[in-house]
Coordinates of N, CA and C in Angstrom, one line a residue:
Chain L
Q226 N 14.1 -7.8 -1.9 CA 14.8 -7.5 -2.7 C 12.9 -6.9 -3.0
Q227 N 13.1 -5.7 -4.4 CA 12.0 -5.4 -4.4 C 11.4 -6.8 -5.2
Q228 N 10.0 -6.8 -5.5 CA 9.5 -8.0 -5.7 C 8.8 -7.0 -7.6
V229 N 8.0 -5.4 -7.1 CA 7.6 -5.5 -8.0 C 8.1 -3.3 -8.5
K230 N 8.7 -4.0 -9.7 CA 9.8 -2.9 -9.9 C 8.6 -2.1 -10.7
Q231 N 9.2 0.0 -10.5 CA 8.5 0.6 -11.0 C 9.3 1.5 -11.1
S232 N 8.7 2.3 -12.3 CA 9.1 3.5 -12.8 C 8.0 4.1 -14.3
P233 N 8.3 5.3 -14.6 CA 9.3 6.5 -13.7 C 9.1 7.2 -12.4
Q234 N 10.4 7.7 -11.9 CA 9.8 7.9 -10.1 C 9.0 9.1 -10.1
S235 N 9.3 10.3 -11.4 CA 8.3 11.3 -10.7 C 8.5 10.9 -12.2
L236 N 7.1 11.8 -12.9 CA 6.5 11.9 -14.0 C 6.3 13.8 -13.8
I237 N 6.5 14.3 -14.8 CA 5.4 16.5 -15.3 C 4.5 15.6 -16.7
V238 N 3.2 16.2 -16.1 CA 2.3 16.1 -17.7 C 1.7 17.8 -17.8
Q239 N 1.6 17.6 -18.7 CA 0.6 19.2 -19.3 C -0.7 18.9 -18.7
K240 N -1.6 19.6 -18.1 CA -2.8 18.6 -19.1 C -3.4 18.7 -19.9
G241 N -4.5 17.6 -19.7 CA -4.3 17.4 -21.0 C -4.4 15.9 -22.2
G242 N -2.4 15.8 -21.1 CA -2.0 15.0 -21.3 C -1.9 13.4 -21.9
I243 N -0.8 12.3 -22.1 CA -1.1 10.9 -21.9 C -0.6 11.1 -20.5
S244 N -0.9 10.6 -19.0 CA -0.1 9.6 -18.1 C 0.4 8.4 -18.2
I245 N 1.6 8.5 -18.2 CA 1.8 7.0 -18.2 C 2.9 6.1 -17.9
I246 N 2.2 4.8 -16.8 CA 3.5 4.5 -15.7 C 3.9 3.4 -15.5
N247 N 5.0 2.3 -15.1 CA 5.3 1.8 -15.8 C 5.4 0.5 -14.1
C248 N 5.0 -0.9 -15.2 CA 5.9 -2.0 -13.6 C 6.3 -2.8 -13.8
A249 N 7.1 -3.7 -13.0 CA 7.5 -6.0 -13.3 C 7.6 -6.1 -13.0
Y250 N 6.4 -7.2 -13.0 CA 7.8 -8.4 -12.1 C 7.8 -9.6 -11.8
E251 N 8.5 -10.3 -10.9 CA 9.2 -11.2 -11.4 C 8.4 -12.9 -11.7
N252 N 7.6 -12.4 -9.9 CA 6.9 -14.3 -8.7 C 5.6 -14.1 -10.0
T253 N 5.9 -14.8 -10.9 CA 4.4 -16.0 -11.6 C 3.2 -16.1 -10.4
A254 N 3.3 -16.5 -9.3 CA 2.9 -16.8 -8.7 C 1.3 -15.4 -8.4
F255 N 2.0 -14.4 -8.4 CA 1.4 -12.8 -8.2 C 0.0 -13.4 -8.5
D256 N -1.3 -12.8 -8.0 CA -2.3 -13.4 -9.1 C -3.4 -12.1 -9.2
Y257 N -3.6 -10.6 -8.9 CA -3.9 -9.6 -8.4 C -3.3 -8.4 -8.6
F258 N -3.6 -7.4 -9.7 CA -2.9 -6.4 -9.8 C -3.5 -5.0 -9.5
P259 N -3.6 -3.9 -9.1 CA -3.7 -3.2 -8.2 C -2.7 -2.0 -8.3
W260 N -4.1 -1.0 -8.6 CA -2.7 0.3 -8.8 C -3.4 1.8 -7.8
Y261 N -2.9 2.0 -6.4 CA -3.2 3.0 -5.4 C -2.8 4.1 -6.2
Q262 N -3.4 4.9 -5.2 CA -3.1 6.3 -5.5 C -3.0 6.9 -4.2
Q263 N -2.2 8.0 -4.3 CA -2.2 8.7 -2.7 C -2.1 10.0 -3.3
F264 N -3.1 10.8 -1.9 CA -2.6 12.7 -2.1 C -2.3 12.0 -0.3
P265 N -1.4 13.5 -0.8 CA -0.1 14.0 0.2 C -0.9 14.3 1.5
G266 N -0.9 12.6 2.8 CA -1.1 13.1 4.3 C -2.5 11.8 4.3
K267 N -2.5 11.2 3.2 CA -3.7 10.4 3.2 C -3.6 8.6 3.3
G268 N -4.5 7.9 3.2 CA -4.0 6.6 3.1 C -3.9 6.5 1.3
P269 N -3.4 5.1 0.6 CA -3.4 4.7 -0.4 C -4.8 4.3 -1.0
A270 N -5.5 4.5 -1.7 CA -6.3 4.2 -2.6 C -6.7 4.0 -3.7
L271 N -7.8 2.4 -3.6 CA -7.6 2.0 -5.3 C -7.9 3.2 -5.8
L272 N -7.8 2.7 -7.0 CA -8.2 3.0 -8.3 C -8.1 2.9 -9.9
I273 N -8.1 1.6 -9.6 CA -8.0 0.3 -11.0 C -7.7 -1.2 -10.4
A274 N -8.0 -2.3 -10.7 CA -7.0 -3.7 -10.5 C -7.3 -4.2 -11.8
I275 N -6.3 -5.3 -11.9 CA -6.7 -6.4 -13.1 C -6.2 -7.6 -12.4
R276 N -7.5 -8.9 -13.5 CA -6.5 -10.0 -12.8 C -5.8 -9.9 -14.4
P277 N -4.7 -11.2 -14.1 CA -4.1 -12.1 -15.2 C -4.4 -12.7 -16.9
D278 N -5.8 -12.9 -16.1 CA -6.5 -12.7 -17.1 C -7.1 -12.3 -18.8
V279 N -6.7 -10.8 -18.4 CA -7.5 -9.9 -18.9 C -5.9 -9.6 -19.4
S280 N -6.6 -8.8 -20.3 CA -4.7 -7.9 -21.0 C -5.0 -6.3 -21.1
E281 N -6.3 -5.6 -20.6 CA -7.3 -5.1 -20.1 C -7.7 -4.5 -20.4
K282 N -8.0 -3.7 -18.4 CA -8.8 -2.6 -18.3 C -8.8 -1.4 -17.9
K283 N -10.8 -0.9 -18.6 CA -10.7 0.7 -18.2 C -11.0 1.1 -17.8
E284 N -11.3 2.0 -16.9 CA -12.6 3.3 -16.3 C -12.5 4.1 -15.8
G285 N -13.4 4.7 -16.7 CA -13.6 6.6 -17.0 C -12.0 6.9 -18.3
R286 N -11.2 7.4 -17.6 CA -9.3 8.0 -18.0 C -8.9 7.0 -17.5
F287 N -9.0 6.0 -16.6 CA -7.5 5.1 -16.5 C -7.4 3.6 -17.0
T288 N -6.6 3.0 -18.0 CA -6.5 2.0 -18.1 C -5.5 0.9 -17.5
I289 N -5.8 0.3 -17.2 CA -4.4 -0.3 -17.5 C -3.9 -1.8 -18.3
S290 N -2.5 -1.6 -19.4 CA -2.6 -3.0 -19.5 C -1.6 -4.3 -19.2
F291 N -2.2 -5.1 -19.4 CA -1.2 -6.4 -18.8 C -1.4 -7.0 -19.3
N292 N 0.5 -7.4 -19.7 CA 1.5 -8.6 -20.6 C 2.1 -9.4 -19.8
K293 N 1.1 -10.8 -19.8 CA 1.5 -11.9 -19.2 C 2.9 -12.4 -18.8
S294 N 2.8 -12.9 -20.1 CA 4.1 -13.4 -20.6 C 5.4 -12.0 -20.4
A295 N 5.5 -10.6 -20.8 CA 6.2 -10.5 -20.1 C 6.6 -9.5 -19.1
K296 N 5.4 -9.5 -18.2 CA 5.9 -10.2 -17.2 C 5.5 -8.2 -16.0
Q297 N 4.6 -7.6 -16.8 CA 4.2 -6.0 -17.4 C 3.5 -4.8 -16.8
F298 N 3.0 -4.2 -17.2 CA 1.9 -3.7 -16.5 C 2.0 -2.6 -16.5
S299 N 1.5 -1.4 -17.0 CA 1.3 0.0 -16.9 C -0.1 0.3 -16.7
L300 N -0.2 1.3 -16.3 CA -1.2 2.4 -15.9 C -0.9 3.1 -17.1
H301 N -2.6 4.0 -17.5 CA -2.6 4.8 -18.4 C -3.6 5.8 -17.6
I302 N -3.0 6.8 -18.0 CA -4.1 8.2 -17.6 C -4.0 9.1 -18.4
M303 N -5.2 9.2 -19.3 CA -5.5 9.3 -20.0 C -7.0 11.3 -19.6
D304 N -5.9 12.5 -20.8 CA -6.7 13.5 -21.0 C -6.4 13.2 -18.8
S305 N -5.1 13.8 -18.7 CA -4.1 14.7 -17.4 C -5.0 15.8 -16.8
Q306 N -5.5 15.9 -16.2 CA -6.3 16.4 -14.9 C -4.8 17.2 -13.6
P307 N -5.2 18.9 -13.8 CA -4.3 18.6 -12.2 C -4.3 18.4 -11.2
G308 N -6.3 18.0 -11.0 CA -6.3 16.6 -9.1 C -6.5 15.3 -10.2
D309 N -5.4 14.9 -10.3 CA -4.8 13.6 -10.9 C -2.9 13.9 -10.0
S310 N -3.0 15.1 -9.7 CA -1.8 14.7 -9.0 C -1.9 14.5 -7.8
A311 N -0.6 13.3 -8.0 CA -1.4 12.5 -6.6 C 0.7 11.4 -7.0
T312 N 0.8 10.7 -5.7 CA 2.0 9.4 -5.6 C 0.3 8.1 -6.3
Y313 N 1.6 7.6 -7.1 CA 0.7 6.1 -7.6 C 1.3 5.1 -7.3
F314 N 0.8 4.3 -6.9 CA 1.6 2.8 -6.9 C 1.2 0.9 -7.0
C315 N 1.7 0.8 -8.0 CA 1.7 -0.7 -8.9 C 1.4 -1.7 -7.4
A316 N 1.1 -2.1 -7.6 CA 0.8 -3.7 -6.9 C 0.8 -4.7 -7.1
A317 N 1.2 -6.1 -6.6 CA 1.3 -7.2 -7.1 C 1.0 -8.4 -5.6
R318 N -0.1 -9.0 -5.9 CA -0.7 -9.5 -4.5 C -0.3 -11.2 -4.7
G319 N 0.3 -11.7 -4.0 CA 1.4 -13.1 -3.9 C 0.2 -14.3 -2.7
N320 N 0.6 -15.1 -2.7 CA -0.2 -15.9 -1.5 C 0.4 -16.2 -0.3
S321 N 0.8 -15.1 0.5 CA 0.9 -14.6 1.8 C -1.0 -13.8 2.2
G322 N -1.7 -14.3 2.3 CA -2.3 -14.0 3.2 C -3.5 -12.8 3.0
Y323 N -2.6 -13.1 1.1 CA -3.0 -11.9 0.0 C -2.4 -10.1 0.5
A324 N -1.6 -10.4 1.3 CA -0.6 -9.2 1.4 C -0.2 -8.4 0.4
L325 N -0.4 -7.8 -0.4 CA 0.7 -7.0 -1.4 C 1.4 -6.3 -1.4
N326 N 2.4 -6.6 -2.6 CA 3.9 -6.1 -1.8 C 3.9 -5.2 -3.6
F327 N 4.5 -3.4 -2.8 CA 4.4 -2.9 -3.6 C 5.7 -1.9 -4.6
G328 N 5.1 -1.1 -5.5 CA 6.1 -0.5 -6.8 C 6.6 0.6 -5.5
K329 N 8.1 1.5 -5.5 CA 8.3 2.0 -5.1 C 7.9 3.5 -5.4
G330 N 7.0 3.6 -6.2 CA 5.8 5.2 -6.4 C 6.0 5.9 -7.3
T331 N 4.6 6.7 -7.9 CA 5.8 7.1 -9.0 C 4.8 8.7 -8.7
S332 N 5.5 10.4 -8.1 CA 5.3 11.4 -7.8 C 4.4 11.6 -9.1
L333 N 3.1 12.3 -9.7 CA 2.5 12.8 -10.9 C 2.3 13.9 -11.0
L334 N 2.9 14.5 -10.9 CA 2.6 16.4 -11.3 C 1.8 16.6 -13.2
V335 N 0.5 16.9 -12.7 CA -0.3 18.2 -13.9 C 0.1 19.1 -13.8
T336 N 0.7 19.4 -14.9 CA 0.7 21.2 -14.4 C -0.7 22.0 -15.9
P337 N -0.9 22.6 -15.5 CA -2.3 23.8 -15.9 C -2.1 23.9 -17.3
Chain R
N40 N -20.0 4.5 7.7 CA -18.8 3.1 7.9 C -17.4 3.7 7.9
A41 N -16.5 3.4 8.8 CA -15.5 4.4 9.3 C -14.5 3.8 8.4
G42 N -15.1 2.3 8.4 CA -13.4 1.5 7.4 C -12.5 1.5 8.4
V43 N -11.0 1.9 7.8 CA -9.8 1.0 9.1 C -9.3 3.0 9.4
T44 N -9.6 3.0 10.9 CA -9.2 3.3 11.8 C -7.6 3.5 12.3
Q45 N -6.5 4.7 12.0 CA -5.7 4.3 13.1 C -5.5 5.8 14.0
T46 N -5.2 5.3 15.2 CA -5.3 6.1 16.6 C -3.3 5.4 17.3
P47 N -2.3 6.8 17.3 CA -2.6 8.4 16.3 C -2.4 8.5 15.8
K48 N -2.7 9.9 15.4 CA -1.6 10.6 13.3 C -0.8 11.0 14.3
F49 N 0.2 11.4 14.7 CA 1.1 11.2 14.8 C 1.6 11.6 15.9
R50 N 3.0 11.3 16.6 CA 3.4 11.1 17.5 C 5.5 11.0 17.8
I51 N 5.5 11.7 18.5 CA 7.2 12.0 18.8 C 7.4 11.1 19.6
L52 N 8.6 10.2 19.6 CA 8.8 9.0 20.1 C 10.4 9.0 21.4
K53 N 11.2 9.2 22.2 CA 12.5 8.8 22.6 C 12.9 7.4 22.7
I54 N 13.9 7.4 21.6 CA 15.5 6.0 21.7 C 14.9 5.5 23.0
G55 N 14.1 4.0 22.7 CA 14.0 2.7 23.6 C 13.1 3.0 24.4
Q56 N 12.1 4.0 23.7 CA 10.6 3.9 24.1 C 10.1 2.9 23.8
S57 N 9.3 2.9 23.4 CA 7.6 1.5 23.2 C 6.3 2.7 23.5
M58 N 4.8 2.0 22.1 CA 4.4 2.0 22.3 C 3.5 1.6 21.0
T59 N 2.0 2.2 21.4 CA 1.1 0.5 20.5 C 0.6 2.1 19.8
L60 N 0.8 1.7 18.0 CA 0.0 1.9 17.0 C -1.5 0.9 17.7
Q61 N -2.8 1.7 17.3 CA -3.4 1.0 16.7 C -4.3 0.9 15.8
C62 N -5.0 0.2 15.6 CA -5.9 -0.4 13.8 C -7.5 -0.9 14.0
T63 N -7.8 0.2 14.2 CA -9.9 -1.3 14.0 C -10.1 -0.7 13.1
Q64 N -11.7 -1.6 12.6 CA -11.9 -1.7 10.9 C -13.6 -1.9 11.3
D65 N -13.9 -1.8 10.9 CA -15.8 -1.9 11.3 C -16.5 -2.3 9.8
M66 N -14.9 -3.2 8.7 CA -15.4 -3.3 7.4 C -15.7 -5.5 8.6
N67 N -16.1 -5.5 9.3 CA -15.7 -7.7 9.1 C -14.8 -7.9 8.4
H68 N -12.9 -8.1 8.0 CA -12.4 -7.9 7.5 C -12.0 -9.0 7.9
N69 N -11.6 -10.5 7.5 CA -10.4 -11.0 8.2 C -9.2 -10.7 7.9
Y70 N -9.2 -10.3 6.6 CA -7.1 -10.8 6.4 C -6.7 -8.5 6.9
M71 N -5.6 -7.8 8.1 CA -5.6 -7.1 8.2 C -3.7 -7.1 8.0
Y72 N -2.9 -5.9 8.3 CA -1.9 -5.6 7.4 C -1.3 -4.3 7.8
W73 N -0.3 -4.5 8.6 CA 0.9 -3.2 9.0 C 1.6 -3.4 7.7
Y74 N 2.2 -2.1 7.5 CA 3.6 -1.6 6.0 C 3.6 0.0 7.4
R75 N 4.7 -0.3 6.7 CA 5.8 1.2 7.2 C 6.1 1.8 5.0
Q76 N 5.9 3.6 5.9 CA 5.8 3.6 3.8 C 7.5 4.7 4.3
D77 N 8.6 4.9 3.5 CA 9.0 5.5 3.6 C 9.5 5.9 1.8
P78 N 10.3 7.2 2.4 CA 10.1 8.7 1.6 C 10.2 7.4 0.0
G79 N 10.7 7.7 -1.0 CA 10.8 7.0 -2.4 C 11.2 5.5 -2.2
M80 N 10.7 4.5 -1.1 CA 10.6 3.2 -0.6 C 9.6 2.5 -0.5
G81 N 7.9 3.3 -1.0 CA 6.8 2.7 -1.3 C 6.7 2.0 -0.5
L82 N 5.8 1.4 0.4 CA 4.8 0.7 1.1 C 6.0 -0.7 1.3
K83 N 6.4 -1.6 2.7 CA 7.1 -2.2 3.2 C 6.4 -3.1 4.4
L84 N 5.8 -4.3 4.0 CA 4.9 -4.3 5.0 C 6.0 -5.5 6.3
I85 N 5.4 -5.1 7.2 CA 5.9 -5.7 9.1 C 4.8 -7.0 9.7
Y86 N 3.7 -7.0 8.9 CA 3.3 -8.3 9.5 C 1.1 -8.5 9.0
Y87 N 1.1 -9.7 9.1 CA -0.6 -9.7 8.5 C -1.1 -10.2 9.3
S88 N -2.7 -10.3 9.3 CA -3.4 -11.4 10.2 C -3.6 -12.2 9.7
V89 N -4.5 -13.5 9.1 CA -6.0 -13.6 8.6 C -6.9 -14.5 9.3
G90 N -6.9 -13.4 10.2 CA -8.2 -13.9 10.8 C -7.9 -13.8 13.1
A91 N -8.9 -13.4 14.1 CA -8.4 -13.5 15.5 C -7.1 -14.8 15.2
G92 N -7.1 -14.7 15.9 CA -6.0 -14.9 16.8 C -4.7 -15.5 15.6
I93 N -4.6 -15.4 14.1 CA -3.6 -15.3 13.4 C -2.7 -14.4 13.6
T94 N -1.6 -14.4 13.3 CA -0.4 -13.5 12.6 C 1.2 -14.6 12.3
D95 N 1.4 -13.3 11.7 CA 2.7 -13.9 10.1 C 4.1 -12.8 10.4
K96 N 4.8 -12.9 10.0 CA 5.6 -11.9 9.7 C 5.4 -11.8 8.3
G97 N 6.1 -10.2 7.7 CA 5.7 -9.5 6.4 C 7.7 -9.3 6.6
E98 N 7.9 -8.9 5.2 CA 8.8 -8.3 5.2 C 10.1 -7.8 5.9
V99 N 9.0 -7.1 7.0 CA 10.4 -6.1 8.0 C 9.7 -5.7 9.4
P100 N 10.4 -7.2 9.9 CA 9.3 -7.2 11.1 C 10.1 -7.5 11.9
N101 N 10.7 -6.5 11.8 CA 12.3 -6.6 13.4 C 11.5 -5.2 13.8
G102 N 11.7 -5.5 15.2 CA 12.1 -4.1 15.9 C 9.8 -4.5 16.2
Y103 N 9.2 -4.9 15.7 CA 7.8 -4.5 16.3 C 6.9 -6.1 16.1
N104 N 5.6 -6.3 16.7 CA 4.9 -7.5 17.7 C 4.0 -7.3 16.8
V105 N 3.0 -7.4 17.1 CA 1.3 -7.5 17.1 C 0.8 -8.3 17.9
S106 N -0.9 -8.1 18.4 CA -2.0 -9.8 18.5 C -2.6 -9.4 17.5
R107 N -3.4 -10.0 17.4 CA -5.4 -10.1 16.9 C -6.1 -10.9 18.1
S108 N -6.6 -10.0 18.7 CA -7.8 -10.8 19.4 C -8.6 -11.0 19.3
T109 N -8.9 -10.1 18.1 CA -10.9 -10.1 17.6 C -10.8 -9.9 16.1
T110 N -11.1 -9.1 15.5 CA -11.8 -9.5 13.7 C -11.6 -8.4 13.6
E111 N -11.3 -6.9 14.5 CA -11.8 -5.9 14.9 C -10.2 -5.2 14.6
D112 N -9.7 -5.3 15.4 CA -8.4 -5.3 16.2 C -7.5 -5.1 15.6
F113 N -6.0 -4.5 15.7 CA -4.9 -5.4 15.0 C -3.9 -4.4 15.1
P114 N -3.7 -5.2 16.7 CA -2.6 -3.4 16.9 C -1.0 -3.3 17.3
L115 N -0.3 -3.0 16.6 CA 1.1 -2.4 16.4 C 2.3 -2.1 17.6
R116 N 2.9 -3.4 18.4 CA 3.8 -2.0 19.6 C 4.7 -2.6 19.1
L117 N 5.5 -1.3 19.3 CA 7.1 -1.5 18.9 C 7.4 -1.7 20.8
E118 N 8.6 -1.9 20.7 CA 9.0 -2.2 22.7 C 10.8 -0.9 23.3
L119 N 11.3 -1.0 21.9 CA 12.4 -0.3 21.7 C 12.4 0.5 20.9
A120 N 12.0 1.8 20.8 CA 12.0 2.7 19.4 C 13.5 2.9 19.2
A121 N 13.8 3.3 17.5 CA 14.6 3.7 17.9 C 14.9 4.7 15.5
P122 N 15.6 4.6 15.7 CA 15.1 6.1 15.1 C 15.6 5.4 12.8
S123 N 15.5 4.0 13.3 CA 15.0 3.9 12.2 C 14.0 3.2 12.0
Q124 N 13.3 3.6 12.9 CA 11.1 3.8 13.2 C 11.2 4.4 12.9
T125 N 12.0 5.0 12.0 CA 11.0 7.1 12.0 C 10.3 6.7 10.8
S126 N 9.2 6.4 10.3 CA 8.1 5.8 9.0 C 6.9 6.5 9.1
V127 N 6.2 6.4 8.6 CA 4.3 6.5 8.1 C 3.7 4.7 8.3
Y128 N 3.2 4.9 8.8 CA 2.6 3.1 9.3 C 1.5 3.6 8.9
F129 N 1.1 2.2 7.9 CA -0.5 2.4 7.2 C -1.2 1.2 8.3
C130 N -2.2 1.1 8.4 CA -2.9 -0.2 8.5 C -4.2 -0.5 6.9
A131 N -4.0 -2.1 7.5 CA -4.7 -2.1 5.7 C -6.3 -2.9 6.0
S132 N -6.9 -3.2 5.1 CA -7.7 -5.2 6.0 C -8.6 -4.9 4.3
T133 N -8.8 -6.5 3.9 CA -9.5 -6.8 2.8 C -10.2 -7.8 3.6
L134 N -11.1 -8.3 2.8 CA -11.6 -9.7 2.5 C -10.9 -10.5 1.7
G135 N -10.5 -9.9 0.4 CA -9.9 -10.6 -0.7 C -9.1 -10.1 -1.7
G136 N -10.2 -9.5 -1.5 CA -10.1 -8.5 -3.2 C -9.4 -6.8 -2.5
E137 N -9.9 -5.9 -3.1 CA -9.2 -4.7 -2.6 C -8.8 -4.5 -1.5
A138 N -7.8 -4.2 -0.8 CA -7.8 -3.5 0.7 C -7.9 -2.2 1.0
F139 N -8.5 -2.3 2.1 CA -9.0 -0.4 2.1 C -7.8 0.3 3.7
F140 N -7.3 1.1 3.7 CA -6.3 1.6 4.4 C -6.6 2.5 5.1
G141 N -5.6 2.3 6.1 CA -6.8 3.7 6.9 C -5.2 5.3 7.2
Q142 N -6.0 5.8 7.8 CA -5.1 7.4 7.4 C -3.7 7.3 7.8
G143 N -2.8 7.0 8.3 CA -2.0 6.4 8.3 C -1.7 7.8 9.6
T144 N -0.6 6.8 11.0 CA -0.2 6.8 11.8 C 1.2 7.4 11.3
R145 N 2.1 9.2 11.9 CA 3.7 9.3 12.1 C 4.4 9.7 12.1
L146 N 5.3 8.8 13.2 CA 6.1 8.7 14.1 C 7.4 8.8 13.9
T147 N 7.8 9.2 14.6 CA 9.3 9.9 14.6 C 9.7 10.0 15.8
V148 N 10.5 8.9 15.7 CA 12.1 8.7 16.3 C 13.0 10.0 17.1
V149 N 13.5 10.1 18.2 CA 14.3 10.8 18.4 C 15.1 10.9 19.1

C-alpha cells in the first residue's frame, strides 16, 4: 500500500501566488522527508528536505512545514513562477537501505 | 562528475525478450536503487543494494533481477519482458543523505 499519501494530484497557480502540496505518512520509523522536483524527460532532483526534529525549513522561496504528531508535512512555494511548473514528489525514508517511499506526485502548472 | 548514468535512454522490447538496463555512478556511493515510474503512481522501489555483493528486494521485484559486483555498477535485468513492465526506470544512489537520480530509461514492451 502507499506509505506516503500526497495531495493534490494537480495544481494550477497564478504567477506570484503560493503553491501548497501536502503529504501524510503512517510509519513513525521514517527519519528523513525530502521533496523532489521533476521536469519532463528528466530524473527527479532534490529540492529541499527536513528531519523530524525540526518543524520548518526554508530555502529561498521553498518551505517545508512538518507536523510530527499529525504525521503530515507540506511544501509551500512562495511567489510561484512559470519555471516552477513541474511534478513534485514528497518522500519518506525508512530503514530498508535508506530507500525512499514516494508519494504519487503533484503536477504543478504556474500560469503567467 | 557524471553522477548517475543510465543506458539506454529508450528501448522497445517484444514480449518474452530479455534485456539489461545499465546504471553506473561515479560518486563512490554505497547505496543504489532501481525504481519504476508509472503515470500518476509515483516511483516504486524494485531492488536496492547497500554495497557490492549485497542486494535486496523492494516493493515490486517480480520479473526483475539485479547484481552488484562493484560499487559503481548496478544493472537491472528483465528476463521475460511483459507489457506490464512498460515504464520509465530510474536508477539512484546515495551515501545516506540526498539521493541522486539518473535520467531514466523509457521501456516499452509490445
